[in-house]
Amino acid sequence: MPGEFDLIARYFAPATAQRDDVVLGIGDDCALLSVPAGKQLAVSMDTLVCGRHFTEDADPRALGHKALAVNLSDLAAMGAQPAWVTLSLTLPSADEPWLAAFIEGFAALAAQYGVQLVGGDTTRGPLAIGVQIHGFVEPGQVLTRSGAKPGDLLYVSGTLGDAGLALLAAQGWYVRDGALPFLRERLDRPLPRLALGQRALGVASAAIDLSDGLASDLQHICAASGVAAQVQLAELPLSAAVSDYVRETGDWSVALGSGDDYELLLCVPAALQGDFEQSVAGMDVPLTCIGWLEAGSGVRAIHPNGETEEVSGGYDHFKN
Ligand code: ADP
Ligand code: MG
């Protein structure tokens, strides 16, 4: 795809960060990269497919941002430091303005986090975007899903359910005046919580990023760590619009079961609660304690009236 390839070489590579540890970037058969001595590589990939993860009319600038953001969010969940990224683009046609806008969104976020695009692949076909991210960790200094223990406290960053409510609003659900741009922004331009993940190193026992929704992502922690979770619904951090939704419908599924928020869920040993709150103090990210872990298995929600509900299977009736 000569047209697209020229664009990538001309605009894309220079627009992302330029790093000293990239010996050879885009242009040869492979990139050559130097992992700093003593560090380990953290690698993850996520694919966005048109019709499944976004619609055909999606803003290409937002797509470029989101394709990278969801990958950076995986690094954030491990407390890793982002470094390099590769990009697999499958494009239906040579649409220069589309590609230029996509690049702009992608490269702006890459530059913000010092990430360099070092290679990729470009093919013709139904629109799909695959991104592989590479970051660094100190050996043993990492947040996994499996380190949580009974007694740990559960914290989440930001607010829950905004991206899910944005999708409902797109299907016609009425949201309060002025809320739509905020919800759209939360769905289209998630902010990877990289600084938070790094600050939580050494204090949090486990972490995961919320891509599928609190109920199912928390269940991943419970399964990997061999613990049970109790979530107090009254404590869930909700934006005004999601609060309205829960009050009007009595349905918590938008907060518990909808994905795409890309907030972090952190498990913190109760004895380290003070240390944790100190290490995240002054950050621009609201953190809320929403529950705790116990011996056992499964995720239980405690309703404001005290009733409990098993939600381990995922809170699926929301999903369509
Ligand atoms: P090859 O034929 O050896 O697979 P390509 O012609 O596909 O090489 O790609 C040439 C160079 O351009 C490689 O360095 C590759 O990593 C880079 N490249 C191709 N597509 C992309 C893309 N979408 N994003 C970033 N780099 C790309
Ligand atoms: Mg080759």
GROMACS .gro file of C-alpha atoms and ligand atoms in nm:
model
  348
    1MET     CA    1   0.000   0.000   0.000
    2PRO     CA    2   0.236   0.271  -0.125
    3GLY     CA    3   0.016   0.574  -0.043
    4GLU     CA    4  -0.046   0.468   0.314
    5PHE     CA    5   0.310   0.359   0.357
    6ASP     CA    6   0.445   0.697   0.250
    7LEU     CA    7   0.215   0.865   0.498
    8ILE     CA    8   0.332   0.642   0.778
    9ALA     CA    9   0.697   0.700   0.696
   10ARG     CA   10   0.648   1.075   0.647
   11TYR     CA   11   0.420   1.166   0.936
   12PHE     CA   12   0.384   0.879   1.173
   13ALA     CA   13   0.733   0.779   1.277
   14PRO     CA   14   0.857   1.133   1.341
   15ALA     CA   15   0.538   1.229   1.526
   16THR     CA   16   0.588   0.981   1.809
   17ALA     CA   17   0.870   1.010   2.064
   18GLN     CA   18   1.230   0.955   1.950
   19ARG     CA   19   1.410   0.735   2.199
   20ASP     CA   20   1.779   0.659   2.251
   21ASP     CA   21   1.706   0.290   2.312
   22VAL     CA   22   1.577   0.250   1.954
   23VAL     CA   23   1.881   0.139   1.756
   24LEU     CA   24   1.681   0.099   1.434
   25GLY     CA   25   1.320   0.212   1.394
   26ILE     CA   26   1.076   0.198   1.103
   27GLY     CA   27   1.212   0.121   0.758
   28ASP     CA   28   1.400  -0.206   0.776
   29ASP     CA   29   1.273  -0.562   0.811
   30CYS     CA   30   1.294  -0.548   1.189
   31ALA     CA   31   1.332  -0.282   1.454
   32LEU     CA   32   1.634  -0.313   1.683
   33LEU     CA   33   1.569  -0.219   2.044
   34SER     CA   34   1.785  -0.209   2.357
   35VAL     CA   35   1.622  -0.316   2.682
   36PRO     CA   36   1.797  -0.121   2.962
   37ALA     CA   37   2.030  -0.339   3.168
   38GLY     CA   38   1.853  -0.506   3.457
   39LYS     CA   39   1.500  -0.440   3.333
   40GLN     CA   40   1.238  -0.682   3.208
   41LEU     CA   41   1.015  -0.627   2.908
   42ALA     CA   42   0.637  -0.608   2.963
   43VAL     CA   43   0.447  -0.679   2.640
   44SER     CA   44   0.077  -0.664   2.562
   45MET     CA   45  -0.148  -0.628   2.258
   46ASP     CA   46  -0.506  -0.526   2.186
   47THR     CA   47  -0.702  -0.516   1.865
   48LEU     CA   48  -0.991  -0.286   1.773
   49VAL     CA   49  -1.219  -0.417   1.498
   50CYS     CA   50  -1.465  -0.200   1.307
   51GLY     CA   51  -1.822  -0.307   1.381
   52ARG     CA   52  -1.718  -0.477   1.704
   53HIS     CA   53  -1.525  -0.215   1.901
   54PHE     CA   54  -1.616   0.099   1.708
   55THR     CA   55  -1.849   0.211   1.429
   56GLU     CA   56  -1.752   0.295   1.074
   57ASP     CA   57  -1.816   0.666   1.130
   58ALA     CA   58  -1.590   0.679   1.438
   59ASP     CA   59  -1.366   0.985   1.455
   60PRO     CA   60  -1.025   0.863   1.332
   61ARG     CA   61  -0.839   1.097   1.570
   62ALA     CA   62  -1.022   0.945   1.867
   63LEU     CA   63  -0.957   0.595   1.730
   64GLY     CA   64  -0.584   0.663   1.707
   65HIS     CA   65  -0.589   0.779   2.067
   66LYS     CA   66  -0.796   0.487   2.192
   67ALA     CA   67  -0.601   0.216   2.007
   68LEU     CA   68  -0.288   0.325   2.194
   69ALA     CA   69  -0.462   0.418   2.521
   70VAL     CA   70  -0.612   0.072   2.578
   71ASN     CA   71  -0.264  -0.079   2.538
   72LEU     CA   72  -0.102   0.176   2.769
   73SER     CA   73  -0.374   0.089   3.020
   74ASP     CA   74  -0.243  -0.270   3.031
   75LEU     CA   75   0.105  -0.140   3.114
   76ALA     CA   76  -0.049   0.087   3.379
   77ALA     CA   77  -0.216  -0.213   3.541
   78MET     CA   78   0.125  -0.379   3.586
   79GLY     CA   79   0.305  -0.063   3.697
   80ALA     CA   80   0.523  -0.076   3.384
   81GLN     CA   81   0.692   0.212   3.207
   82PRO     CA   82   0.594   0.248   2.839
   83ALA     CA   83   0.865   0.253   2.572
   84TRP     CA   84   0.788   0.117   2.225
   85VAL     CA   85   0.484   0.036   2.016
   86THR     CA   86   0.411  -0.152   1.694
   87LEU     CA   87   0.099  -0.106   1.484
   88SER     CA   88  -0.089  -0.341   1.252
   89LEU     CA   89  -0.329  -0.146   1.031
   90THR     CA   90  -0.582  -0.315   0.806
   91LEU     CA   91  -0.746  -0.050   0.589
   92PRO     CA   92  -1.032  -0.089   0.339
   93SER     CA   93  -0.906   0.193   0.113
   94ALA     CA   94  -0.642   0.458   0.075
   95ASP     CA   95  -0.813   0.738   0.267
   96GLU     CA   96  -0.541   0.997   0.333
   97PRO     CA   97  -0.742   1.236   0.552
   98TRP     CA   98  -0.863   0.943   0.764
   99LEU     CA   99  -0.511   0.809   0.808
  100ALA     CA  100  -0.364   1.151   0.881
  101ALA     CA  101  -0.623   1.210   1.155
  102PHE     CA  102  -0.568   0.860   1.297
  103ILE     CA  103  -0.194   0.924   1.309
  104GLU     CA  104  -0.249   1.257   1.481
  105GLY     CA  105  -0.453   1.100   1.763
  106PHE     CA  106  -0.213   0.810   1.805
  107ALA     CA  107   0.105   1.017   1.789
  108ALA     CA  108  -0.017   1.285   2.032
  109LEU     CA  109  -0.069   1.023   2.303
  110ALA     CA  110   0.255   0.845   2.215
  111ALA     CA  111   0.452   1.168   2.245
  112GLN     CA  112   0.283   1.246   2.577
  113TYR     CA  113   0.415   0.922   2.727
  114GLY     CA  114   0.751   0.909   2.549
  115VAL     CA  115   0.648   0.610   2.337
  116GLN     CA  116   0.811   0.555   1.998
  117LEU     CA  117   0.642   0.376   1.708
  118VAL     CA  118   0.908   0.132   1.589
  119GLY     CA  119   0.732  -0.077   1.328
  120GLY     CA  120   0.418  -0.243   1.210
  121ASP     CA  121   0.231  -0.380   0.915
  122THR     CA  122  -0.015  -0.228   0.672
  123THR     CA  123  -0.260  -0.436   0.468
  124ARG     CA  124  -0.582  -0.393   0.271
  125GLY     CA  125  -0.900  -0.539   0.421
  126PRO     CA  126  -1.187  -0.467   0.661
  127LEU     CA  127  -1.083  -0.188   0.901
  128ALA     CA  128  -0.898  -0.323   1.206
  129ILE     CA  129  -0.626  -0.182   1.428
  130GLY     CA  130  -0.384  -0.400   1.621
  131VAL     CA  131  -0.137  -0.245   1.862
  132GLN     CA  132   0.143  -0.410   2.055
  133ILE     CA  133   0.294  -0.215   2.341
  134HIS     CA  134   0.630  -0.273   2.508
  135GLY     CA  135   0.733  -0.137   2.846
  136PHE     CA  136   0.987  -0.192   3.121
  137VAL     CA  137   0.963  -0.320   3.476
  138GLU     CA  138   1.221  -0.388   3.746
  139PRO     CA  139   1.231  -0.763   3.804
  140GLY     CA  140   0.990  -0.848   4.086
  141GLN     CA  141   0.858  -0.489   4.098
  142VAL     CA  142   0.531  -0.541   3.922
  143LEU     CA  143   0.157  -0.553   3.988
  144THR     CA  144  -0.008  -0.877   3.883
  145ARG     CA  145  -0.362  -1.015   3.916
  146SER     CA  146  -0.250  -1.292   4.148
  147GLY     CA  147  -0.100  -1.111   4.449
  148ALA     CA  148  -0.418  -1.021   4.638
  149LYS     CA  149  -0.492  -1.163   4.986
  150PRO     CA  150  -0.801  -1.188   5.209
  151GLY     CA  151  -0.833  -0.863   5.405
  152ASP     CA  152  -0.700  -0.642   5.124
  153LEU     CA  153  -0.897  -0.328   5.047
  154LEU     CA  154  -1.030  -0.258   4.698
  155TYR     CA  155  -0.967   0.080   4.539
  156VAL     CA  156  -1.077   0.211   4.198
  157SER     CA  157  -0.959   0.522   4.018
  158GLY     CA  158  -1.189   0.775   3.851
  159THR     CA  159  -1.556   0.698   3.797
  160LEU     CA  160  -1.731   0.384   3.673
  161GLY     CA  161  -1.983   0.333   3.395
  162ASP     CA  162  -1.930   0.653   3.198
  163ALA     CA  163  -1.826   0.474   2.878
  164GLY     CA  164  -2.116   0.231   2.912
  165LEU     CA  165  -2.363   0.515   2.960
  166ALA     CA  166  -2.217   0.690   2.653
  167LEU     CA  167  -2.313   0.381   2.450
  168LEU     CA  168  -2.665   0.381   2.600
  169ALA     CA  169  -2.695   0.752   2.521
  170ALA     CA  170  -2.593   0.680   2.161
  171GLN     CA  171  -2.883   0.432   2.153
  172GLY     CA  172  -3.123   0.705   2.269
  173TRP     CA  173  -3.113   0.694   2.649
  174TYR     CA  174  -3.169   1.046   2.782
  175VAL     CA  175  -2.886   1.188   2.992
  176ARG     CA  176  -2.891   1.514   3.187
  177ASP     CA  177  -2.809   1.838   3.007
  178GLY     CA  178  -2.443   1.883   2.929
  179ALA     CA  179  -2.342   1.528   3.025
  180LEU     CA  180  -2.311   1.392   2.673
  181PRO     CA  181  -1.975   1.550   2.578
  182PHE     CA  182  -1.824   1.426   2.907
  183LEU     CA  183  -1.954   1.073   2.853
  184ARG     CA  184  -1.838   1.068   2.489
  185GLU     CA  185  -1.494   1.184   2.596
  186ARG     CA  186  -1.478   0.902   2.853
  187LEU     CA  187  -1.570   0.646   2.586
  188ASP     CA  188  -1.357   0.781   2.301
  189ARG     CA  189  -1.050   0.914   2.480
  190PRO     CA  190  -0.975   0.702   2.788
  191LEU     CA  191  -0.675   0.817   2.993
  192PRO     CA  192  -0.433   0.537   3.078
  193ARG     CA  193  -0.357   0.554   3.453
  194LEU     CA  194   0.017   0.505   3.410
  195ALA     CA  195   0.137   0.729   3.691
  196LEU     CA  196  -0.106   0.566   3.933
  197GLY     CA  197   0.010   0.214   3.847
  198GLN     CA  198   0.372   0.313   3.903
  199ARG     CA  199   0.297   0.485   4.234
  200ALA     CA  200   0.112   0.175   4.353
  201LEU     CA  201   0.422  -0.044   4.306
  202GLY     CA  202   0.538  -0.179   4.640
  203VAL     CA  203   0.211  -0.094   4.818
  204ALA     CA  204  -0.066  -0.255   4.612
  205SER     CA  205  -0.081  -0.636   4.621
  206ALA     CA  206  -0.258  -0.677   4.284
  207ALA     CA  207  -0.408  -0.470   4.005
  208ILE     CA  208  -0.607  -0.489   3.684
  209ASP     CA  209  -0.737  -0.231   3.441
  210LEU     CA  210  -1.113  -0.214   3.396
  211SER     CA  211  -1.170  -0.297   3.031
  212ASP     CA  212  -1.463  -0.540   3.061
  213GLY     CA  213  -1.639  -0.391   3.364
  214LEU     CA  214  -1.585  -0.404   3.739
  215ALA     CA  215  -1.770  -0.733   3.800
  216SER     CA  216  -1.578  -0.940   3.548
  217ASP     CA  217  -1.238  -0.773   3.592
  218LEU     CA  218  -1.262  -0.808   3.971
  219GLN     CA  219  -1.354  -1.172   3.916
  220HIS     CA  220  -1.024  -1.212   3.724
  221ILE     CA  221  -0.837  -1.088   4.034
  222CYS     CA  222  -1.039  -1.320   4.260
  223ALA     CA  223  -0.972  -1.622   4.037
  224ALA     CA  224  -0.601  -1.546   3.996
  225SER     CA  225  -0.547  -1.470   4.366
  226GLY     CA  226  -0.784  -1.733   4.509
  227VAL     CA  227  -0.996  -1.484   4.706
  228ALA     CA  228  -1.355  -1.357   4.728
  229ALA     CA  229  -1.459  -0.992   4.691
  230GLN     CA  230  -1.727  -0.780   4.857
  231VAL     CA  231  -1.822  -0.458   4.679
  232GLN     CA  232  -2.032  -0.191   4.847
  233LEU     CA  233  -2.248  -0.042   4.573
  234ALA     CA  234  -2.313   0.274   4.775
  235GLU     CA  235  -1.937   0.345   4.765
  236LEU     CA  236  -1.893   0.315   4.387
  237PRO     CA  237  -1.757   0.641   4.243
  238LEU     CA  238  -2.015   0.758   3.987
  239SER     CA  239  -2.037   1.068   3.772
  240ALA     CA  240  -2.356   1.273   3.804
  241ALA     CA  241  -2.493   1.123   3.482
  242VAL     CA  242  -2.435   0.762   3.590
  243SER     CA  243  -2.576   0.843   3.934
  244ASP     CA  244  -2.892   0.971   3.766
  245TYR     CA  245  -2.913   0.654   3.562
  246VAL     CA  246  -2.884   0.426   3.864
  247ARG     CA  247  -3.140   0.631   4.059
  248GLU     CA  248  -3.390   0.638   3.774
  249THR     CA  249  -3.359   0.272   3.675
  250GLY     CA  250  -3.253   0.105   4.001
  251ASP     CA  251  -3.009  -0.082   3.778
  252TRP     CA  252  -2.643  -0.098   3.884
  253SER     CA  253  -2.531  -0.284   3.576
  254VAL     CA  254  -2.398   0.026   3.402
  255ALA     CA  255  -2.155   0.076   3.692
  256LEU     CA  256  -2.080  -0.293   3.753
  257GLY     CA  257  -2.096  -0.452   3.414
  258SER     CA  258  -2.011  -0.207   3.140
  259GLY     CA  259  -1.659  -0.195   3.006
  260ASP     CA  260  -1.428   0.053   2.840
  261ASP     CA  261  -1.364   0.276   3.143
  262TYR     CA  262  -0.992   0.186   3.163
  263GLU     CA  263  -0.971   0.282   3.528
  264LEU     CA  264  -0.744   0.083   3.759
  265LEU     CA  265  -0.865  -0.155   4.027
  266LEU     CA  266  -0.603  -0.187   4.302
  267CYS     CA  267  -0.588  -0.427   4.596
  268VAL     CA  268  -0.417  -0.281   4.902
  269PRO     CA  269  -0.326  -0.471   5.222
  270ALA     CA  270  -0.514  -0.303   5.508
  271ALA     CA  271  -0.184  -0.253   5.695
  272LEU     CA  272  -0.053  -0.049   5.400
  273GLN     CA  273  -0.363   0.167   5.355
  274GLY     CA  274  -0.189   0.473   5.500
  275ASP     CA  275   0.121   0.418   5.285
  276PHE     CA  276  -0.095   0.374   4.978
  277GLU     CA  277  -0.297   0.687   5.039
  278GLN     CA  278   0.025   0.876   5.101
  279SER     CA  279   0.193   0.752   4.783
  280VAL     CA  280  -0.105   0.853   4.567
  281ALA     CA  281  -0.174   1.181   4.749
  282GLY     CA  282  -0.151   1.487   4.530
  283MET     CA  283  -0.220   1.285   4.214
  284ASP     CA  284  -0.477   1.414   3.974
  285VAL     CA  285  -0.673   1.088   4.000
  286PRO     CA  286  -0.960   1.035   4.242
  287LEU     CA  287  -0.934   0.703   4.428
  288THR     CA  288  -1.220   0.538   4.612
  289CYS     CA  289  -1.224   0.241   4.848
  290ILE     CA  290  -1.520   0.030   4.727
  291GLY     CA  291  -1.487  -0.291   4.926
  292TRP     CA  292  -1.254  -0.565   5.045
  293LEU     CA  293  -1.135  -0.919   4.984
  294GLU     CA  294  -1.211  -1.228   5.192
  295ALA     CA  295  -1.127  -1.597   5.191
  296GLY     CA  296  -1.335  -1.788   4.937
  297SER     CA  297  -1.427  -1.722   4.577
  298GLY     CA  298  -1.659  -1.504   4.373
  299VAL     CA  299  -1.768  -1.141   4.371
  300ARG     CA  300  -2.059  -1.021   4.583
  301ALA     CA  301  -2.225  -0.681   4.562
  302ILE     CA  302  -2.376  -0.530   4.877
  303HIS     CA  303  -2.673  -0.310   4.789
  304PRO     CA  304  -2.731   0.014   4.979
  305ASN     CA  305  -3.021  -0.160   5.165
  306GLY     CA  306  -2.786  -0.434   5.285
  307GLU     CA  307  -2.899  -0.707   5.045
  308THR     CA  308  -2.619  -0.897   4.878
  309GLU     CA  309  -2.603  -1.027   4.525
  310GLU     CA  310  -2.362  -1.267   4.357
  311VAL     CA  311  -2.212  -1.100   4.050
  312SER     CA  312  -1.915  -1.326   3.977
  313GLY     CA  313  -2.047  -1.453   3.648
  314GLY     CA  314  -2.007  -1.103   3.512
  315TYR     CA  315  -2.299  -0.865   3.515
  316ASP     CA  316  -2.400  -0.967   3.169
  317HIS     CA  317  -2.758  -0.859   3.124
  318PHE     CA  318  -2.632  -0.511   3.048
  319LYS     CA  319  -2.417  -0.625   2.759
  320ASN     CA  320  -2.568  -0.658   2.416
  321ADP     P1  321   0.814  -0.624   0.521
  321ADP     O1  322   0.775  -0.638   0.378
  321ADP     O2  323   0.955  -0.661   0.549
  321ADP     O3  324   0.716  -0.684   0.615
  321ADP     P2  325   0.695  -0.368   0.515
  321ADP     O4  326   0.709  -0.318   0.377
  321ADP     O5  327   0.565  -0.427   0.559
  321ADP     O6  328   0.813  -0.467   0.549
  321ADP     O7  329   0.729  -0.251   0.614
  321ADP     C1  330   0.845  -0.176   0.600
  321ADP     C2  331   0.874  -0.101   0.724
  321ADP     O8  332   0.763  -0.020   0.759
  321ADP     C3  333   0.897  -0.194   0.842
  321ADP     O9  334   0.998  -0.135   0.921
  321ADP     C4  335   0.766  -0.192   0.914
  321ADP    O10  336   0.783  -0.215   1.053
  321ADP     C5  337   0.715  -0.051   0.885
  321ADP     N1  338   0.566  -0.042   0.885
  321ADP     C6  339   0.479  -0.095   0.796
  321ADP     N2  340   0.351  -0.067   0.831
  321ADP     C7  341   0.359   0.003   0.944
  321ADP     C8  342   0.261   0.061   1.032
  321ADP     N3  343   0.130   0.048   1.010
  321ADP     N4  344   0.307   0.127   1.139
  321ADP     C9  345   0.437   0.139   1.164
  321ADP     N5  346   0.535   0.088   1.087
  321ADP    C10  347   0.495   0.020   0.977
  322MG      MG  348   1.082  -0.779   0.533
   0.00000   0.00000   0.00000
